[in-house]
XYZ file of C-alpha atoms in Angstrom:
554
model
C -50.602 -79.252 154.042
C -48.157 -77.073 152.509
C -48.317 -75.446 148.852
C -47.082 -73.206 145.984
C -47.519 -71.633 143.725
C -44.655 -72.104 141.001
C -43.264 -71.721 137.788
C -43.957 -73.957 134.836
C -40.151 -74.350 134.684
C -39.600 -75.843 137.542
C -39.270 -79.859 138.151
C -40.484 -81.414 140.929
C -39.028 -84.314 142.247
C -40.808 -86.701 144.926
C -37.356 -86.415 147.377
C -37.931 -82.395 147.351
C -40.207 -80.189 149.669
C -42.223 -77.380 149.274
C -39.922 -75.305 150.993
C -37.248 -75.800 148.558
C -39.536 -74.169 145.772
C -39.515 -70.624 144.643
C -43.245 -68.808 144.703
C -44.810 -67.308 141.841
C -47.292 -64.390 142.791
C -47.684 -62.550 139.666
C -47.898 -63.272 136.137
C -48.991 -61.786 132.427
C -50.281 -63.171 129.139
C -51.761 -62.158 125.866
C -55.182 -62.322 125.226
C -54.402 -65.489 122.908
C -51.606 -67.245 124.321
C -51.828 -69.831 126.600
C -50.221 -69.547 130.189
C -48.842 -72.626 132.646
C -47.916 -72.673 136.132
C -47.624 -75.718 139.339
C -49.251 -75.825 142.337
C -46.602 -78.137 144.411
C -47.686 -79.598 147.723
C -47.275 -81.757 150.419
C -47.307 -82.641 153.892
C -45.414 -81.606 156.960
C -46.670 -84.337 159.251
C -49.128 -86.865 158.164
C -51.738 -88.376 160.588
C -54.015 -90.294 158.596
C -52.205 -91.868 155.833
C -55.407 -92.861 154.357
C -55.761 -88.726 154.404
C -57.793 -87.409 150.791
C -57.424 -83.982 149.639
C -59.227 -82.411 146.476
C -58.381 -79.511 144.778
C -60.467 -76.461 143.214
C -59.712 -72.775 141.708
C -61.767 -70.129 142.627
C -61.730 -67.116 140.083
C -63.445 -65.320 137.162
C -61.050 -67.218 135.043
C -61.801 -70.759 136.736
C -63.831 -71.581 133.279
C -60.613 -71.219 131.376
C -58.022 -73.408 133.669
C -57.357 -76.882 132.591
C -55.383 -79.057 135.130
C -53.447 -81.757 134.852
C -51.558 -84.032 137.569
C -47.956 -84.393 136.687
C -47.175 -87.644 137.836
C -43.572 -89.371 137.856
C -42.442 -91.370 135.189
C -39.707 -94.066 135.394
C -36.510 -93.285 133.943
C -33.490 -96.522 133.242
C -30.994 -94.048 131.024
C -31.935 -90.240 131.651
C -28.447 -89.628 130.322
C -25.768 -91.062 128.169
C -23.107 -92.365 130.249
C -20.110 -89.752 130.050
C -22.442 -87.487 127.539
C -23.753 -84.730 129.407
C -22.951 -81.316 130.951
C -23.199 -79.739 134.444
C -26.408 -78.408 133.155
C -28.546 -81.621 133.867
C -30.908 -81.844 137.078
C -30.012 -85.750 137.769
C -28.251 -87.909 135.941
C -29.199 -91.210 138.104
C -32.302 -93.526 136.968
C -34.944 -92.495 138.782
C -38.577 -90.892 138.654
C -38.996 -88.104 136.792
C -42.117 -85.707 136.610
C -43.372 -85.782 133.126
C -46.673 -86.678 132.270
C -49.614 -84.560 132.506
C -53.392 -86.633 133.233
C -56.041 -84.925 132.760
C -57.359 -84.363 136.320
C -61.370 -84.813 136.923
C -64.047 -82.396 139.059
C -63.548 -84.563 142.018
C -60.469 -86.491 141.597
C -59.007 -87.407 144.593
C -55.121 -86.431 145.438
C -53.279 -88.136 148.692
C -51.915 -86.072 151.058
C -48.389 -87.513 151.863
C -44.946 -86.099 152.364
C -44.422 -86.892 149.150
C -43.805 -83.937 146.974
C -46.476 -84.175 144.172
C -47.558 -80.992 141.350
C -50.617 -79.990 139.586
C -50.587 -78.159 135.758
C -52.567 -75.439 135.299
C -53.099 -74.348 132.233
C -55.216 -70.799 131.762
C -56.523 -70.905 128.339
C -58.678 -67.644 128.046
C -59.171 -67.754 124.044
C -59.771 -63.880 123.544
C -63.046 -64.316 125.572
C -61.494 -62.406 128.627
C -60.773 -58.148 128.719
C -57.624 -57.280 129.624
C -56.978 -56.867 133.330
C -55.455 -58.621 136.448
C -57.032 -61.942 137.492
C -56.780 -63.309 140.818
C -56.506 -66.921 140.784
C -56.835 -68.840 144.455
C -56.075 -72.357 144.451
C -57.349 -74.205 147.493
C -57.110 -77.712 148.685
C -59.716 -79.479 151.056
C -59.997 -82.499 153.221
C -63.377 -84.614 152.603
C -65.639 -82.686 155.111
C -64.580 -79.278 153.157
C -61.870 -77.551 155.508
C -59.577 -75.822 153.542
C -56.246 -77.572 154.443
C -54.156 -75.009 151.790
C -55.074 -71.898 149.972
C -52.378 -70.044 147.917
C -52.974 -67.569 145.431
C -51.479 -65.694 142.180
C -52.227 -62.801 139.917
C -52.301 -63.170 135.982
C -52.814 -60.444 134.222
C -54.010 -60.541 130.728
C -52.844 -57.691 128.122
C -54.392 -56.308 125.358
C -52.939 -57.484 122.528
C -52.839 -60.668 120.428
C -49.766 -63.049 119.530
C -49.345 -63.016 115.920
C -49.811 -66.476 114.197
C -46.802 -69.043 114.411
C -44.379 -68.748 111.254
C -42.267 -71.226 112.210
C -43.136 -74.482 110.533
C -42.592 -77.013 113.617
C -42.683 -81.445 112.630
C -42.514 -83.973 115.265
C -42.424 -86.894 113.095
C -46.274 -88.502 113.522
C -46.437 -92.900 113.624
C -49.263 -93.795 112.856
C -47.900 -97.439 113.495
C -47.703 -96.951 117.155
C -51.356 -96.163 117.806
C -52.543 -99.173 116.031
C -49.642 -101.216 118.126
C -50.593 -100.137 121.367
C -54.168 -99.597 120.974
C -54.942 -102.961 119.054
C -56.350 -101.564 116.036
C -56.045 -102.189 112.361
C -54.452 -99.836 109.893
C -56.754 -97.710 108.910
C -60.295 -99.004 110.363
C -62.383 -96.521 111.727
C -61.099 -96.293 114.881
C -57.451 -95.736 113.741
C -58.726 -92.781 112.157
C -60.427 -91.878 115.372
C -57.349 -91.953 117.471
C -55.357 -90.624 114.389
C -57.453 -87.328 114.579
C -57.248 -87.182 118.514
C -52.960 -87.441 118.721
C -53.453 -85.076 115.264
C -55.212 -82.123 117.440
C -52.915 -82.560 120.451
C -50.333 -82.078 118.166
C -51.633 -79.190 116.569
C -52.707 -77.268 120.119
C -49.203 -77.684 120.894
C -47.886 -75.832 117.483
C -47.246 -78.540 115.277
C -48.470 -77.303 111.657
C -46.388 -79.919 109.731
C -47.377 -83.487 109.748
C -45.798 -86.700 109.001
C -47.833 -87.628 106.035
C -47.364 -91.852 104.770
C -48.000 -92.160 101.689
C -45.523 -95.174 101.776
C -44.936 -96.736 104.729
C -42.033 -94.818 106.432
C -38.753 -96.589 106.585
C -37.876 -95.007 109.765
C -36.184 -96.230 112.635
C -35.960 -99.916 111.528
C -33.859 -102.762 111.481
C -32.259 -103.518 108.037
C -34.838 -106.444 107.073
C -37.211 -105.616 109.522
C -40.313 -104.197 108.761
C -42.858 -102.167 110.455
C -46.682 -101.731 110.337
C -47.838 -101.494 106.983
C -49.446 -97.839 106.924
C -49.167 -96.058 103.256
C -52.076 -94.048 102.326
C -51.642 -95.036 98.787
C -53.472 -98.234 97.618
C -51.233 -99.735 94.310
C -52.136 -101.864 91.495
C -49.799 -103.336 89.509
C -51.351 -105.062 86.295
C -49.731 -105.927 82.761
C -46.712 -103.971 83.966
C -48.933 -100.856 84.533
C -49.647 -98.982 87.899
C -52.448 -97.829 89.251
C -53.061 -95.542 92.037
C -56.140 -95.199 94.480
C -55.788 -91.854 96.804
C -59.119 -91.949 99.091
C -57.217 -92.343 102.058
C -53.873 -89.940 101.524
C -57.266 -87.853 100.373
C -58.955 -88.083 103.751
C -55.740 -87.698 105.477
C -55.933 -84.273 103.672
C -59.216 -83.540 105.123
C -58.273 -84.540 108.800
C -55.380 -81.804 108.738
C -57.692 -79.189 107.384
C -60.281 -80.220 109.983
C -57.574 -79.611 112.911
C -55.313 -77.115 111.233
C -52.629 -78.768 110.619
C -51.280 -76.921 107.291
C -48.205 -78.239 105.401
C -48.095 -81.896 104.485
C -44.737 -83.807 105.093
C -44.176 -86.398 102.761
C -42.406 -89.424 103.977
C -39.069 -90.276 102.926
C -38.356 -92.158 99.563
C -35.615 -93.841 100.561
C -34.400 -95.676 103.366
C -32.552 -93.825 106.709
C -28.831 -93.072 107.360
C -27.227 -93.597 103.755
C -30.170 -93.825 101.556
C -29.036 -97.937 100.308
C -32.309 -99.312 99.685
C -36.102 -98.661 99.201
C -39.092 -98.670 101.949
C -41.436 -101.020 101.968
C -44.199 -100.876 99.528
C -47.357 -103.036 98.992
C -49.316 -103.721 96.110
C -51.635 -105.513 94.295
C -50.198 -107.610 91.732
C -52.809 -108.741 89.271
C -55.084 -109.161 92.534
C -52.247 -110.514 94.655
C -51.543 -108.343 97.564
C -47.274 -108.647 97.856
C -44.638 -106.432 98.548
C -42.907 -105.144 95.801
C -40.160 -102.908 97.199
C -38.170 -103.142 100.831
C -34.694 -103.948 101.913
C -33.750 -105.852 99.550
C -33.958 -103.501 96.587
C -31.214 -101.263 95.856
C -32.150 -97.665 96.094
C -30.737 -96.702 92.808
C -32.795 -99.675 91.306
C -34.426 -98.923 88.017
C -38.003 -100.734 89.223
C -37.980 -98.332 91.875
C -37.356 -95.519 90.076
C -39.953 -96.548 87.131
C -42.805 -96.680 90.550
C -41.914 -93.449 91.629
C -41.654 -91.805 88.396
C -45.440 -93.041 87.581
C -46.222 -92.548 91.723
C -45.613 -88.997 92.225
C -46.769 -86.926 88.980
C -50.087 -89.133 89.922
C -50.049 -87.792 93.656
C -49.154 -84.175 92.671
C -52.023 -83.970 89.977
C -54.507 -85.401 92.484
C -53.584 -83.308 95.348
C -53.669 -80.303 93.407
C -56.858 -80.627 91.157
C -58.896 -82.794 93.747
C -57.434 -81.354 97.104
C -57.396 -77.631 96.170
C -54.345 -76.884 95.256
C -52.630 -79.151 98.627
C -49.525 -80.314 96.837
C -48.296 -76.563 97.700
C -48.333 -77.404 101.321
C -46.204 -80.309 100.745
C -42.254 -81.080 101.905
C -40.466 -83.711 100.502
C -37.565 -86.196 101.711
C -35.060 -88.147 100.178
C -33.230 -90.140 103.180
C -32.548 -88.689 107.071
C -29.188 -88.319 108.230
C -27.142 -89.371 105.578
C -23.698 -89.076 106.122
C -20.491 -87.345 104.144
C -19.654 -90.892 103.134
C -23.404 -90.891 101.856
C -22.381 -88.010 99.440
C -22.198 -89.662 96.502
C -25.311 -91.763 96.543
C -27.558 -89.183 97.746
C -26.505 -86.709 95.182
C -27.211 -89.778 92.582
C -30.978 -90.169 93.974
C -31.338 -86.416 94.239
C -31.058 -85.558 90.511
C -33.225 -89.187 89.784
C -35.903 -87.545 91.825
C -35.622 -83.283 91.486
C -37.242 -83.335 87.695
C -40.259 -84.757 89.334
C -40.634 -82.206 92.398
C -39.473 -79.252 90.518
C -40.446 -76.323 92.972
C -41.533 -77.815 95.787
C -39.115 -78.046 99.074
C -37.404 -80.935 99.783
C -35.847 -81.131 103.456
C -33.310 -83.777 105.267
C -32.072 -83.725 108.464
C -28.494 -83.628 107.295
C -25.393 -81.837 109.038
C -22.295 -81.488 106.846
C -22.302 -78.025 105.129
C -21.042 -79.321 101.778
C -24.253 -81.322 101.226
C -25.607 -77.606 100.415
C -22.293 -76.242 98.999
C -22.391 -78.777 96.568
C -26.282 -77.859 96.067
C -27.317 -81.357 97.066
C -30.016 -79.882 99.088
C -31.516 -76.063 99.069
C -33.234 -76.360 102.356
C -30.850 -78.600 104.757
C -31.807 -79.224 108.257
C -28.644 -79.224 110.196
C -28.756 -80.841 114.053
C -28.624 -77.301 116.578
C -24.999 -78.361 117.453
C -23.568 -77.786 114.041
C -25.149 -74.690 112.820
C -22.127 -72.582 112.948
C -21.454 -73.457 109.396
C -24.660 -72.702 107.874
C -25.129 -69.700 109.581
C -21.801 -68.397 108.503
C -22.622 -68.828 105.087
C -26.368 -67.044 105.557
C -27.943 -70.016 104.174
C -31.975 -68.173 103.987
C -34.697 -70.074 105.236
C -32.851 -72.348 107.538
C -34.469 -75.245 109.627
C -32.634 -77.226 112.451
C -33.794 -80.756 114.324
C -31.991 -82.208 117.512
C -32.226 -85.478 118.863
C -30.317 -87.993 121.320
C -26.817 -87.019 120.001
C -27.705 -83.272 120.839
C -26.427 -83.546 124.529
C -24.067 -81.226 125.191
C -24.608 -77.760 125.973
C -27.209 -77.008 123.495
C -30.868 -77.213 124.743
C -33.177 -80.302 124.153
C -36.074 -81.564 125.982
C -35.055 -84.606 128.025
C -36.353 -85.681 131.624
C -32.949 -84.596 132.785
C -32.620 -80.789 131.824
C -33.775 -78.451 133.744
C -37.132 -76.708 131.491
C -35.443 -73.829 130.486
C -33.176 -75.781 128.630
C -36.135 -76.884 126.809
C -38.032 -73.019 126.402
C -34.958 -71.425 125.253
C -35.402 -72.331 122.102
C -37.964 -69.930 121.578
C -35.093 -67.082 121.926
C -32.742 -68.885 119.707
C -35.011 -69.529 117.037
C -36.349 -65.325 117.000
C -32.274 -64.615 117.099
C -31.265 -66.550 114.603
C -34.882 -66.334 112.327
C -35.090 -69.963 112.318
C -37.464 -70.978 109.470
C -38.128 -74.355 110.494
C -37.804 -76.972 113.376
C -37.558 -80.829 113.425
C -38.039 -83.766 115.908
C -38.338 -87.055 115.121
C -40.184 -88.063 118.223
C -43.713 -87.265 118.681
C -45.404 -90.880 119.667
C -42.578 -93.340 118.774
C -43.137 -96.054 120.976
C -40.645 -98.748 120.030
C -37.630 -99.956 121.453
C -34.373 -99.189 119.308
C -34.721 -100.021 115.492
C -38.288 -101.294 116.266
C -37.594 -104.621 117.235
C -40.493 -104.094 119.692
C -43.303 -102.073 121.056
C -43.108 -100.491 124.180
C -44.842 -99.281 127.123
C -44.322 -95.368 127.124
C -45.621 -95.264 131.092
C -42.858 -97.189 131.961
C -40.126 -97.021 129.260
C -39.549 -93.657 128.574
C -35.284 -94.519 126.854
C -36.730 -96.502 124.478
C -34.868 -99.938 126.115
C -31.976 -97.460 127.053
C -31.341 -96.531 123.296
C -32.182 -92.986 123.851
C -32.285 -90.849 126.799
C -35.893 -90.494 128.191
C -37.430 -87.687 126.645
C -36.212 -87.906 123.038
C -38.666 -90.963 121.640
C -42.111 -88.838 122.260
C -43.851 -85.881 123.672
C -47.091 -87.080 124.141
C -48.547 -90.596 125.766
C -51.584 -92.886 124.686
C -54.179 -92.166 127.015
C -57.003 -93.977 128.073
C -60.053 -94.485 125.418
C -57.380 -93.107 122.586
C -56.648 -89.798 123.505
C -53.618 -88.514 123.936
C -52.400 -87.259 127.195
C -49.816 -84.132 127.092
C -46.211 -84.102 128.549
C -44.715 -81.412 130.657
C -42.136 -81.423 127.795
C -44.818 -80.777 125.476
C -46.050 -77.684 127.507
C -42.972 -75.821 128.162
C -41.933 -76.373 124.555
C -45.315 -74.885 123.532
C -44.173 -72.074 125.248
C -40.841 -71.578 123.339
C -43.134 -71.221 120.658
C -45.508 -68.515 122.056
C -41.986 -66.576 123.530
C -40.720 -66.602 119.369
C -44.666 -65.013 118.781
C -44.291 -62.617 121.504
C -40.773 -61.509 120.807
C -42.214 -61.318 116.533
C -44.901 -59.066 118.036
C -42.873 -56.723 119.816
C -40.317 -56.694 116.828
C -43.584 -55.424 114.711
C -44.464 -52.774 117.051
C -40.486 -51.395 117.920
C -38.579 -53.077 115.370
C -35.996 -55.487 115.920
C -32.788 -53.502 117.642
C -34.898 -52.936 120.176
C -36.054 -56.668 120.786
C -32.598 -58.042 120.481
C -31.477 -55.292 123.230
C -34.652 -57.119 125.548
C -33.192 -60.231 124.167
C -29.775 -59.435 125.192
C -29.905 -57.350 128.252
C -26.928 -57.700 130.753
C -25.799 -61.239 129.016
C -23.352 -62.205 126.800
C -24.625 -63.115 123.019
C -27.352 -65.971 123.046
C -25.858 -68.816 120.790
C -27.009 -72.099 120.628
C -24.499 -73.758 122.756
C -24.338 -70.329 125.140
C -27.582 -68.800 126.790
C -28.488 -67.937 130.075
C -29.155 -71.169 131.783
C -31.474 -69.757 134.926
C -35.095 -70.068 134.657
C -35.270 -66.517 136.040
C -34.098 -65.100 132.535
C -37.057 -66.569 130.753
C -39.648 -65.540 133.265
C -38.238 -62.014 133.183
C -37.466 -61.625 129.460
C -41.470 -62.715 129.244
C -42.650 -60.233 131.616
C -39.969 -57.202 130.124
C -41.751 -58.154 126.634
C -45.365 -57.990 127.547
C -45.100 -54.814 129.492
C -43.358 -53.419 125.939
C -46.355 -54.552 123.924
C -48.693 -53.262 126.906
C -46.867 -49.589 126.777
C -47.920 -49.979 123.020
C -51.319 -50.176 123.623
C -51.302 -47.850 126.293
C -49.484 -44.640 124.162
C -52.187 -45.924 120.988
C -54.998 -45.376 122.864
């Protein structure tokens, strides 16, 4: 066999070797941070193709590794045809190595000249001193010869990543578990697998969560309609409403119980243009029907008379029977409407501000003069047109991408090299990014849900999306949720923006930006380096500041 050990940026595909991969031998990490790197193998020569291998580590920090097999997943439309750069791996279908499984004790792995990876993730939780850690990772055949045995240092530092300030959303469907699992909205084991995808999402640095209190009218056919999931039960008797809020209330409960901190309302209005209203179900002196949907007009006065007795109602019962948890909350009004969208938007904006006066509301919405005509206070422009918004210094600013955002900027798609997806974490400390947005964390539909899915072996969505952009995480076996490299090197990004806050607390922020910056031109969002060697370096340069710290306080 042949093996190494290798950076969590790289990609390996099954048509590679070993020998075409660049060794790691020596890593750091914070006390509190989580650190990934492969183990890529294969075979020279096989002579039993029915030939077994498992895999162990052997190390004081073996209690603390997690590992995962990445296996290849199928990609139709990795790229728009005609929409990409020269900074894309492959641009062919293909397989591409994305999700992480879980990988048992004694798990067997075939030895084959195929080139295959292992995760391992070293998760040491404070319970480990500082010092270096020598990890060996060793394969054996089924009588116990070690066939492979590589090794690599990690040292951990003495010092703790501050918490995450970035508020981070990957918008949460609560449709798609019940589709693919079989489940009804809301039974107990809806909630079940609700809480599972709700901590994966949350160990990867989501702290915002898609919250339905109506049933979101996201990505949807005009007509169609999705799952009914709103956490709100509605009566509607003698012209009155009613509201019951046990299960937006235990929704509540589950983020508290994970740590999942600021509640993200859904949107109030329907996507790209705002023109009519989501769905919404009530009872109707005790006849379940739908009372709102496609074919109401968003600027309809019934609408406007629901919401205007629906939200004081949620507001008051979030704040005097949730402690105080309509603070945590971020309102929409529609996603993505357009310039041409001006007009209405601004119309449903002043019908619904006197209701939400001081609390946030966010859209993902590009066009500067949506906030120049104060529209919006908190836009949340795509990371390809930020220019404007930085220009004018609007404070607090989020940003999203998505399947437009192909073109030099960084996004997370099979395609792109890793770094492309980590760099984020740079351009987010540079530009002190307030917020971030993606609208993919589990959505597994086909293009304006039309139809469920198989994430394991459509990944584009029925080429409407380049693979990567519909969801970070897969339904795993017995409802848990099984990670995606994507998921894991994005994670990262986020621990980089916590490292490079740290060392801007302990030498201020000239002197981070000149780590940031060293030897390279500006970092913009369409121009950064494009190597994986500059993250790995900037990473090590930034720990051994923090370490120096440490060192001179004590």
């Amino acid at each position: 066999m042949r093996a190494k050990i290798i950076s969590s940026l790289e990609k390996c595909f099954p048509d590679e070797s070993v020998m075409q991969k660049e060794s790691v031998a020596y890593a750091s990490m914070l006390k509190n941070e989580r650190f990934s790197f492969q183990v890529c193998y294969d075979c020279e020569e096989i002579i039993d193709a029915k030939q077994i291998v498992y895999f162990s580590v052997e190390s004081t920090l073996a209690d603390a590794v997690r590992i995962y097999k990445v296996k290849y997943i199928p990609s139709m439309m990795p790229v728009y045809r005609q929409h990409y750069d020269a900074h894309y791996l492959r641009t062919q279908p293909g397989l591409f190595p994305d999700l992480l499984e879980p990988m048992g004790e004694r798990d067997r792995l075939p030895a084959s000249n195929v080139l295959n990876a292992l995760w391992l993730e070293v998760d040491p939780q404070e319970h480990y001193p500082a010092g270096i850690y020598p990890v060996n990772c060793v394969f054996m055949d089924e009588s116990g010869a070690r066939t492979a045995e590589i090794s690599i240092n990690i040292e951990i530092i003495d010092a703790l990543l501050p918490p995450q300030e970035l508020i981070f959303t990957q918008w949460f469907y609560t449709d798609c578990l019940l589709q693919y699992y079989g489940t009804e909205a809301f039974d107990e084991r809806h909630w079940q697998i609700i809480e599972n995808f709700m901590r994966n999402a949350h160990r990867y640095g989501m702290n915002m969560i898609l919250t339905p209190v109506l049933t979101p009218a996201l990505d949807t056919y005009a007509g169609g309609q999705r799952p009914t999931t709103q956490l709100v039960d509605i009566k509607l008797e003698n012209g009155q409403y009613s509201f019951d809020f046990t299960r937006l209330g235990r929704w509540v409960d589950l983020c508290d119980q994970v740590g999942i901190q600021y509640l993200e309302i859904n949107h109030f209005f329907t996507q790209w243009g705002a023109a009519a209203c989501p769905k919404v179900i009530a009872a109707v002196e005790g006849e379940e029907k739908r009372i709102f949907g496609w074919d109401t007009p968003s600027d309809s006065e019934d609408y406007r008379s629901f919401l205007y007795a629906l939200i004081p109602e949620m507001l008051r019962y979030l704040k005097e029977e949730k402690n105080g948890a309509d603070k945590r909350c971020y309102f929409h009004i529609s996603d993505e409407p357009q310039v041409r969208d001006m007009e209405r938007y601004c119309k449903l904006c002043a019908m619904i501000k006197p209701l939400l006066e001081g609390y946030p509301i966010i859209d993902a919405l590009s066009d500067y003069d949506f906030y120049a005509n104060g529209a919006t206070t908190c836009p949340v422009p795509c990371i390809d047109h930020m220019d404007a918004f930085l220009a004018h210094e609007v404070p607090d600013l989020w940003t999203y991408y998505c399947c437009v955002q192909n073109v030099d900027v960084p996004n997370r798609f099979f395609a792109m090299p890793s770094s492309r997806n980590r760099i984020v974490g740079v351009q987010f400390y540079k530009f002190r990014i307030a917020g971030f947005l993606h609208w993919g964390y589990n959505f597994y539909n086909n293009q304006y849900s039309y139809a469920a899915i198989n994430p394991f072996l459509c990944s584009d969505g029925e080429c409407f999306a380049p693979s990567g952009d519909p969801f970070s995480v897969y339904p795993g076996t017995d409802g848990q949720p099984w990670p995606s490299l994507r998921q894991a090197v994005f994670y990262d990004a986020l621990q980089d923006l916590r490292a490079l806050t740290l060392c801007q607390q302990l030498y201020g922020r000239e002197f981070t930006m000149a780590l940031v910056e060293d030897g390279i031109d500006p970092v913009l969002f369409s121009s950064y380096p494009r190597d994986d060697r500059y993250l790995l370096e900037l990473r090590l340069k930034v720990n051994a500041a923090i370490k120096a710290n440490g060192t001179q306080r004590n």
